[in-house]
Tab-separated table of C-alpha atoms in Angstrom:
chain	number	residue	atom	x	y	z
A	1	UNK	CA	-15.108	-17.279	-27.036
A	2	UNK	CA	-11.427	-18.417	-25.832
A	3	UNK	CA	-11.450	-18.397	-21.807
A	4	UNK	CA	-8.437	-16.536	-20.868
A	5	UNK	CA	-6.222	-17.930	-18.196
A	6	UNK	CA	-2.839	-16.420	-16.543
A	7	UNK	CA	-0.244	-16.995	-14.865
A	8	UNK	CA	-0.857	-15.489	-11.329
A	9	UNK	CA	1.784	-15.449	-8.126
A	10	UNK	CA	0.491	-17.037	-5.075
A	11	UNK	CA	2.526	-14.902	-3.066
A	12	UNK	CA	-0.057	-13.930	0.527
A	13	UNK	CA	0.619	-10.185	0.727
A	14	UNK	CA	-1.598	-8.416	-2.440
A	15	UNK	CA	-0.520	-11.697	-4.635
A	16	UNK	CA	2.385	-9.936	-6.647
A	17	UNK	CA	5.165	-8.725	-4.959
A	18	UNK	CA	7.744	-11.667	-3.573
A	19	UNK	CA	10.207	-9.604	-1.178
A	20	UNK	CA	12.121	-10.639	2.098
A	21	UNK	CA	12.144	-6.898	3.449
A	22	UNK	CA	12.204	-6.258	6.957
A	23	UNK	CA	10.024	-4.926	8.104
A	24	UNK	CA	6.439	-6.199	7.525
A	25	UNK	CA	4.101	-3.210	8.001
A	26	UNK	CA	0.923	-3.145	10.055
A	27	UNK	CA	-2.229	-1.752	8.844
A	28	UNK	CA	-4.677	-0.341	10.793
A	29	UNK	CA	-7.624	1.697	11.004
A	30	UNK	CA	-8.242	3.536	14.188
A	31	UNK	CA	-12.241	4.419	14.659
A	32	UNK	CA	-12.563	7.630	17.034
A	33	UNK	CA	-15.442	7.536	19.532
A	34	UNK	CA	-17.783	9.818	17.078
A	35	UNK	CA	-17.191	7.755	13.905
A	36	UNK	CA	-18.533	4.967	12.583
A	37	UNK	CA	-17.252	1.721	11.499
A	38	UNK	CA	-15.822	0.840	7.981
A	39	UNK	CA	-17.240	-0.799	5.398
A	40	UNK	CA	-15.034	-3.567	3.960
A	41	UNK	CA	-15.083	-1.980	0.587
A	42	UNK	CA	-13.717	1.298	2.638
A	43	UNK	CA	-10.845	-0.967	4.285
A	44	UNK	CA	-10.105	-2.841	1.046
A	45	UNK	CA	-10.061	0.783	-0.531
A	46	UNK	CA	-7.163	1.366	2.024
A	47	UNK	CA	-5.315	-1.609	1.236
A	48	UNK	CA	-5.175	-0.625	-2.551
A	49	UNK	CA	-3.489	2.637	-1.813
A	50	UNK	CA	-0.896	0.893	-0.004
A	51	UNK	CA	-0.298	-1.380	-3.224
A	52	UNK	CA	-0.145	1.596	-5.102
A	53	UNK	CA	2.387	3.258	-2.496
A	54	UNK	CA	4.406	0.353	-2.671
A	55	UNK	CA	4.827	-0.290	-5.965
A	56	UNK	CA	5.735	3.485	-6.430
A	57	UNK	CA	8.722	2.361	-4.091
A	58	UNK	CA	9.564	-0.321	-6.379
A	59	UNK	CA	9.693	1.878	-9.336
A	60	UNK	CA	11.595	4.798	-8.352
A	61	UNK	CA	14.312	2.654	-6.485
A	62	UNK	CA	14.532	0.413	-9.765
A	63	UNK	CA	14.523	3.834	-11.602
A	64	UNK	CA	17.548	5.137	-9.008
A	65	UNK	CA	19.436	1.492	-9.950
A	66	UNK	CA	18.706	0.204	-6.749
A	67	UNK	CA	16.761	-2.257	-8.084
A	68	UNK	CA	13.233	-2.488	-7.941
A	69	UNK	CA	13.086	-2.216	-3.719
A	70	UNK	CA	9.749	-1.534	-1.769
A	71	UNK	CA	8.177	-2.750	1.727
A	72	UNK	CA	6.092	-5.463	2.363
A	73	UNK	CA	3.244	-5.619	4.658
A	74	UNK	CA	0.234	-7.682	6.338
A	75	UNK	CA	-3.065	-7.724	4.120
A	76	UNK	CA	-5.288	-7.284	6.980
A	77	UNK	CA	-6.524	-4.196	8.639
A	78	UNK	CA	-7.115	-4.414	11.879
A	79	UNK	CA	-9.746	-2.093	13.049
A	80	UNK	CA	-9.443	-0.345	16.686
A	81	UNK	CA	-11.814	1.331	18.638
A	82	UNK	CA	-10.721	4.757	20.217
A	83	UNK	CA	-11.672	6.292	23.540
A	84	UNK	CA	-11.902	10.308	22.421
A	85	UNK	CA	-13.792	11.517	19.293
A	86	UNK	CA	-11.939	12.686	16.252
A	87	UNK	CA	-10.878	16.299	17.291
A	88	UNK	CA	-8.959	14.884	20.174
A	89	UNK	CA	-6.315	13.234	18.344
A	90	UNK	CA	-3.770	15.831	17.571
A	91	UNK	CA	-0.721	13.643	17.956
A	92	UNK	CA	0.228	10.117	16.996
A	93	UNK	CA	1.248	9.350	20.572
A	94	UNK	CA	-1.952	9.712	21.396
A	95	UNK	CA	-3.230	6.826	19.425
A	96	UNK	CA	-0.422	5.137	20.796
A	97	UNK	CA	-1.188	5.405	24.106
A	98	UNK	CA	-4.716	3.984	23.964
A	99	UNK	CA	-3.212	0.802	22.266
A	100	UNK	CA	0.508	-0.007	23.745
A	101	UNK	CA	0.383	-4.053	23.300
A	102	UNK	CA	-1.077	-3.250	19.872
A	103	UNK	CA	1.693	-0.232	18.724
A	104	UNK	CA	4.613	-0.922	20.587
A	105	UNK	CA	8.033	0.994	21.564
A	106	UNK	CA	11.006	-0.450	20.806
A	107	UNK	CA	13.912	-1.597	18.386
A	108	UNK	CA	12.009	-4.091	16.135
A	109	UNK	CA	12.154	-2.637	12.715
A	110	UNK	CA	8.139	-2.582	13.506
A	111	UNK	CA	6.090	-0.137	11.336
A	112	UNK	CA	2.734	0.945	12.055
A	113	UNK	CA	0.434	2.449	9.684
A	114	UNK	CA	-2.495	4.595	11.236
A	115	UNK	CA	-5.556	5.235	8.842
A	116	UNK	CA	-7.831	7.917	11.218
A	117	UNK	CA	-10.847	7.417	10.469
A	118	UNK	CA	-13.704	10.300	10.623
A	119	UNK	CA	-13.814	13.799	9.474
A	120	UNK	CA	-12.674	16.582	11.377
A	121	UNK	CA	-11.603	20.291	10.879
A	122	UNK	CA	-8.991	19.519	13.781
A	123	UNK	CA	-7.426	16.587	14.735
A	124	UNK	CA	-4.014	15.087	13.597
A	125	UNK	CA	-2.121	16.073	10.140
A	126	UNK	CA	-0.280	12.931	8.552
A	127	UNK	CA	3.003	12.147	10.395
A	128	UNK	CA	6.016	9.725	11.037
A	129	UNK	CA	6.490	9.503	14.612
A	130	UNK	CA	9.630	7.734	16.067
A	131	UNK	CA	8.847	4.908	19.309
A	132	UNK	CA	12.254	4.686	20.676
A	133	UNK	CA	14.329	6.697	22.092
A	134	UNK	CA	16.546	9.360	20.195
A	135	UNK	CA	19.583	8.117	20.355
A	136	UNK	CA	21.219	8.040	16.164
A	137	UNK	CA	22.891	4.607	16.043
A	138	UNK	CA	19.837	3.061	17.151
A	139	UNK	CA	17.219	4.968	15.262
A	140	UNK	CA	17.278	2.527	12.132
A	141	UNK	CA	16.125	0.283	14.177
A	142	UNK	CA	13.235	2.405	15.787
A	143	UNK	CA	9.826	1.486	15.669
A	144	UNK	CA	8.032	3.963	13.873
A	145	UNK	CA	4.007	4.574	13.721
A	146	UNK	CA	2.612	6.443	10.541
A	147	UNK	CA	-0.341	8.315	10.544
A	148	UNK	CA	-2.300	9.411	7.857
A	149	UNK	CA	-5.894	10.767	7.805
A	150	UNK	CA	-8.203	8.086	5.873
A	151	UNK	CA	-10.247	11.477	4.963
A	152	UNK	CA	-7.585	12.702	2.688
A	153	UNK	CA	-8.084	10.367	-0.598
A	154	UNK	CA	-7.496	12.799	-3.071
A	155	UNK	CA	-3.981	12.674	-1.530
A	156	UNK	CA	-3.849	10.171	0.428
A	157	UNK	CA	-1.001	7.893	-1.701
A	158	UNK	CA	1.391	10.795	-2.100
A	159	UNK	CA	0.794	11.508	1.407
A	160	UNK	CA	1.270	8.165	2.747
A	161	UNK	CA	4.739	7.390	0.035
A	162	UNK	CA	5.750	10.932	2.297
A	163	UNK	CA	4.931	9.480	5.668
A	164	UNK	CA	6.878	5.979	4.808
A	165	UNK	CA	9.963	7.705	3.677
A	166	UNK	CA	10.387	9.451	6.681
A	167	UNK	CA	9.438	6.275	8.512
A	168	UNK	CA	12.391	4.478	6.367
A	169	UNK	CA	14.967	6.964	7.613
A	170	UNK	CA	14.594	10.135	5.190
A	171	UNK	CA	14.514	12.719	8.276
A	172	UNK	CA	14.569	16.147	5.887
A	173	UNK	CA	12.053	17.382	3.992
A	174	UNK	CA	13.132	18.198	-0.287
A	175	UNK	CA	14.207	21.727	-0.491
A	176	UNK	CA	12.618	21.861	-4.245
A	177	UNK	CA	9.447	21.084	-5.040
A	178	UNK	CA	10.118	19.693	-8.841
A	179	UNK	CA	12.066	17.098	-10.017
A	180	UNK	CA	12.071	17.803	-13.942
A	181	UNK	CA	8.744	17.696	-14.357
A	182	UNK	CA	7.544	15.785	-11.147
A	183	UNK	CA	7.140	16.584	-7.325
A	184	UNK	CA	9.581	15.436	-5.131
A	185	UNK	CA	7.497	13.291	-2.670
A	186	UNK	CA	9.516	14.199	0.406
A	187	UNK	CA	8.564	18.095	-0.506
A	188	UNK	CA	6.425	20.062	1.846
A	189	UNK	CA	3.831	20.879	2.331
A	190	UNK	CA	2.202	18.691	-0.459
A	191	UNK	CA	0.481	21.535	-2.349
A	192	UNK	CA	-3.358	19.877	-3.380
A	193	UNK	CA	-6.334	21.274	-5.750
A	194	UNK	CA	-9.496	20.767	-4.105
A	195	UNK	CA	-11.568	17.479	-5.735
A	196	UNK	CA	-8.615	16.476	-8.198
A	197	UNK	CA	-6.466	12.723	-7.017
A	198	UNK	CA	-3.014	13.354	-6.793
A	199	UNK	CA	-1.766	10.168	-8.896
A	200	UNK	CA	1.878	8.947	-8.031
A	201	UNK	CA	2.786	8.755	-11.411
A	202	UNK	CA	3.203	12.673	-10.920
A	203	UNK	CA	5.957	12.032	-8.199
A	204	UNK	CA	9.273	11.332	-7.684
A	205	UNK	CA	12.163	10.362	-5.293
A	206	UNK	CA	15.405	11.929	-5.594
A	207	UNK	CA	18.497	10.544	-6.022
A	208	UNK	CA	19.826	11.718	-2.537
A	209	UNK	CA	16.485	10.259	-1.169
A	210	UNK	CA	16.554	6.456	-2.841
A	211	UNK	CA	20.228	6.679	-1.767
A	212	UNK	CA	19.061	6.470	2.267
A	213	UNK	CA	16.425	4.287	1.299
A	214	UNK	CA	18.898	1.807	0.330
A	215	UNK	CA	21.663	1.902	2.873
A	216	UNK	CA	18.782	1.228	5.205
A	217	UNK	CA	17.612	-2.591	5.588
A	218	UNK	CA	14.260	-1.669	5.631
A	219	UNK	CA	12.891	-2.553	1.783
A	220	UNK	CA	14.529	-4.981	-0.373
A	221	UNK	CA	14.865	-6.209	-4.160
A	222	UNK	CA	12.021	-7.437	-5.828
A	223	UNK	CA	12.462	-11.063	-6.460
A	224	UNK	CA	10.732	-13.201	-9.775
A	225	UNK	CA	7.377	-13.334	-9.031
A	226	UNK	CA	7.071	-16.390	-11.075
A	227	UNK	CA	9.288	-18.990	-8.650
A	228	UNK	CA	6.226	-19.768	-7.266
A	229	UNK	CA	3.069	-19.710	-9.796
A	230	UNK	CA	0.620	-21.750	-11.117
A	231	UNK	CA	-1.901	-21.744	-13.542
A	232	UNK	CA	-5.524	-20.302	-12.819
A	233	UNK	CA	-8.358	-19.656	-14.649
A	234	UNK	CA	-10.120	-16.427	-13.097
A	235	UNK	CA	-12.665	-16.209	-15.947
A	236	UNK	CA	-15.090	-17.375	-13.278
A	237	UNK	CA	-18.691	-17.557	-14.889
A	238	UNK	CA	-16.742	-18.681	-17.904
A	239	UNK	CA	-17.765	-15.220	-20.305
A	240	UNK	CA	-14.666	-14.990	-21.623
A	241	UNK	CA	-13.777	-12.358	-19.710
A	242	UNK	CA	-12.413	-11.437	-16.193
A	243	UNK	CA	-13.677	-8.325	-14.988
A	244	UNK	CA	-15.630	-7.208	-11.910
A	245	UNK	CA	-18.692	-9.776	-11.898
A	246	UNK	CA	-16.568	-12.074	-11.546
A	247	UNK	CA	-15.218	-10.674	-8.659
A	248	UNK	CA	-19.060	-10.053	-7.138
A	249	UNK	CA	-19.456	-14.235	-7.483
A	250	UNK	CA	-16.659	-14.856	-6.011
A	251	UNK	CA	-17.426	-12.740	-2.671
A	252	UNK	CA	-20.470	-13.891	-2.777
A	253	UNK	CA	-19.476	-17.413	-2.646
A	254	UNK	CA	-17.693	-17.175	0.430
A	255	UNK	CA	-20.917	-16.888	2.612
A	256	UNK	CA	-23.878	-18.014	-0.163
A	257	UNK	CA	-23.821	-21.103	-2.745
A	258	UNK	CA	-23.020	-20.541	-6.097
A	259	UNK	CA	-22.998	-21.971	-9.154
A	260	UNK	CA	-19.834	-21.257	-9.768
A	261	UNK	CA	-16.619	-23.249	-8.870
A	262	UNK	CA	-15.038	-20.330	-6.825
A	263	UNK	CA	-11.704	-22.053	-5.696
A	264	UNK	CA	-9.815	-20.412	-7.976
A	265	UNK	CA	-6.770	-21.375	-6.399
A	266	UNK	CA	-7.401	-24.694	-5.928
A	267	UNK	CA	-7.049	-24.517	-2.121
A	268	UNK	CA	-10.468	-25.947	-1.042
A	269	UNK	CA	-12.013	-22.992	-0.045
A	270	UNK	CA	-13.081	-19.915	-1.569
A	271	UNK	CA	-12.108	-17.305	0.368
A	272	UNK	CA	-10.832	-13.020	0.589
A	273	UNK	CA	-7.257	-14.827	-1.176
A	274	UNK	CA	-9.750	-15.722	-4.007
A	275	UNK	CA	-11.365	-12.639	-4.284
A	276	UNK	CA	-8.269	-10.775	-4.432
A	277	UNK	CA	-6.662	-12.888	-7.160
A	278	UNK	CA	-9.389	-12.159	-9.109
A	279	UNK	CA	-9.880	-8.694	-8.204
A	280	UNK	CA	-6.292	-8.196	-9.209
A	281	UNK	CA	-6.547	-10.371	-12.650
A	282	UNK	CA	-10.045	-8.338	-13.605
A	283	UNK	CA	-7.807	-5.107	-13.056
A	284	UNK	CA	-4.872	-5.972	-15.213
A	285	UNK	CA	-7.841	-6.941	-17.919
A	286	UNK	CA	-8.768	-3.167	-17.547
A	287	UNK	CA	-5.103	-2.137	-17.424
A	288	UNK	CA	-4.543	-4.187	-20.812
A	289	UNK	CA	-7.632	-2.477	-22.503
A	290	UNK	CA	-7.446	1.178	-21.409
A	291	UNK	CA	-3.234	2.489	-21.947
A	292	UNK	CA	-3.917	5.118	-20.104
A	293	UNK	CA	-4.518	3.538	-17.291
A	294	UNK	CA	-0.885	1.853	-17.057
A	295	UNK	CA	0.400	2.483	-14.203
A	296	UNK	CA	-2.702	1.558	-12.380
A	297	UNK	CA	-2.867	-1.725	-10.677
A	298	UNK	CA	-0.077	-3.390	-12.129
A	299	UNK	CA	-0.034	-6.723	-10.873
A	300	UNK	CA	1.782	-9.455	-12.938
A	301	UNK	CA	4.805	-10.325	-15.118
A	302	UNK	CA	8.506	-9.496	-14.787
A	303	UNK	CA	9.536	-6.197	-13.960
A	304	UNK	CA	10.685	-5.648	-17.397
A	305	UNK	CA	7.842	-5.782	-18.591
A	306	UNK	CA	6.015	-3.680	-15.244
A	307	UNK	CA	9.014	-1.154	-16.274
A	308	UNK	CA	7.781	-0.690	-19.459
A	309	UNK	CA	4.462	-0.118	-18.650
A	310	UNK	CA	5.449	2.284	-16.192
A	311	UNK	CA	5.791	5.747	-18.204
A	312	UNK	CA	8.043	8.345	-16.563
């Protein structure tokens, strides 16, 4: 059987999306005192939704005629350690205030995105809280720290798409909750059923919405993912396929040998970059076979074709 081989963009940041906007967003996931650490499948399951959230970004704005604009952010999660248990963080300047080198005030265009870890029946709600000063001609600027409750991940991509609007200068909330047959994302409160994912195909910006998004310098136009490209065969145990075991031998290669050559990059390593090229390549074999699952993990090609795919 015919090994299939694609075209893949080396680009660092979840391999696909080649923008220049400012700014880069940090990830991290704060552990209360009474919770336990994550797994790496939990943190990768974080990074995901931000993928998700930010190629939602890209579609609506291209959708808008923006152009396909979105954020771009650092892969890695860093993981903190908080002083109080769970309950005890009702505010994101609390968080803040255990970690002020790490989450820091000021006019840097910084954003900071909080995943609170733990289960709670009080604590925190998601939120967009402002670190400078309130003064308007400045607050585009403003460093702003998102947080969103890692707990919620039925919601959690709607929920964080609300947080990073208001982070990106959207300061009201949608005074109707439909657009045709969507939800405004910026409505509130976002209304849930118990058990059931809210997917962000079912959302929408508005109009007025993508319009502050882009008189703000804080996403930017999706460039051709393939200026920088090469070819690479992902089909790692050579099956003729590229689907989830391969993804299990590369991991696996990066602290055990193999039989397998890994490198799929051709970097001299195998490392987390290979896994995720390959995670992403055994996903868009999934995407390719199942049409219903289009919008899900879209990860290559132009974005006429990614438009196309993307069914409004």
């Amino acid at each position: 059987m015919r090994t299939l081989v694609f075209v893949v963009s080396l680009c660092l940041f979840c391999l696909v999306l080649d923008v220049s906007a400012q700014p880069p967003i940090h990830l991290i996931y704060f552990k209360p005192s009474d919770v336990e650490m994550p797994s790496q499948r939990e943190l990768d399951a974080l990074v995901d939704v931000v993928v998700e959230v930010q190629f939602f970004f890209a579609f609506e704005m291209e959708k808008h005629g923006f152009g396909p604009k979105t954020f771009n952010f650092y892969p890695d999660v860093k993981v903190l350690k908080g002083e109080l248990k769970r309950s005890q963080y009702n505010k994101p300047l609390t968080i803040q205030k255990e970690v002020p080198s790490v989450i820091e005030f000021g006019l840097d265009n910084e954003v900071y995105v909080v995943f609170l870890g733990g289960h709670s029946p009080g604590g925190i709600a998601a939120s967009s809280q402002q670190l400078c000063a309130y003064i308007p001609e400045q607050l585009q600027y403003c460093n702003n720290l998102v947080v969103v409750p890692s707990e919620s991940k039925f919601v959690l991509d709607p929920l964080l798409a609300h947080e990073l609007g208001h982070a990106f200068n959207i300061s009201t909330h949608a005074s109707k909750r439909l657009i045709k047959n969507r939800v405004d994302v910026m409505y509130y409160p976002l209304i849930t059923v118990a058990g059931v994912k809210q997917d962000l195909k079912k959302f929408a910006f508005s109009l007025n919405d993508a319009t502050i998004l882009n008189d703000t310098d804080r996403l930017s136009v999706q460039q051709d993912p393939h200026r920088h490209t090469q070819e690479i065969d992902a089909d790692v145990n050579g099956d003729g396929y590229i689907d989830l075991s391969d993804v299990r031998i590369v991991r696996s290669a990066i602290q055990n040998t193999v039989q397998y050559d890994t490198d799929v990059n051709g970097d001299g390593k195998t490392d987390e970059l290979d896994v995720l090229i390959v995670k992403a390549k055994a996903h868009e074999a999934i995407v390719a076979a199942a049409p219903s699952l289009q919008y899900k993990r879209i990860l290559t090609g132009t974005w006429g074709a990614l438009k196309r795919r993307y069914k409004h």
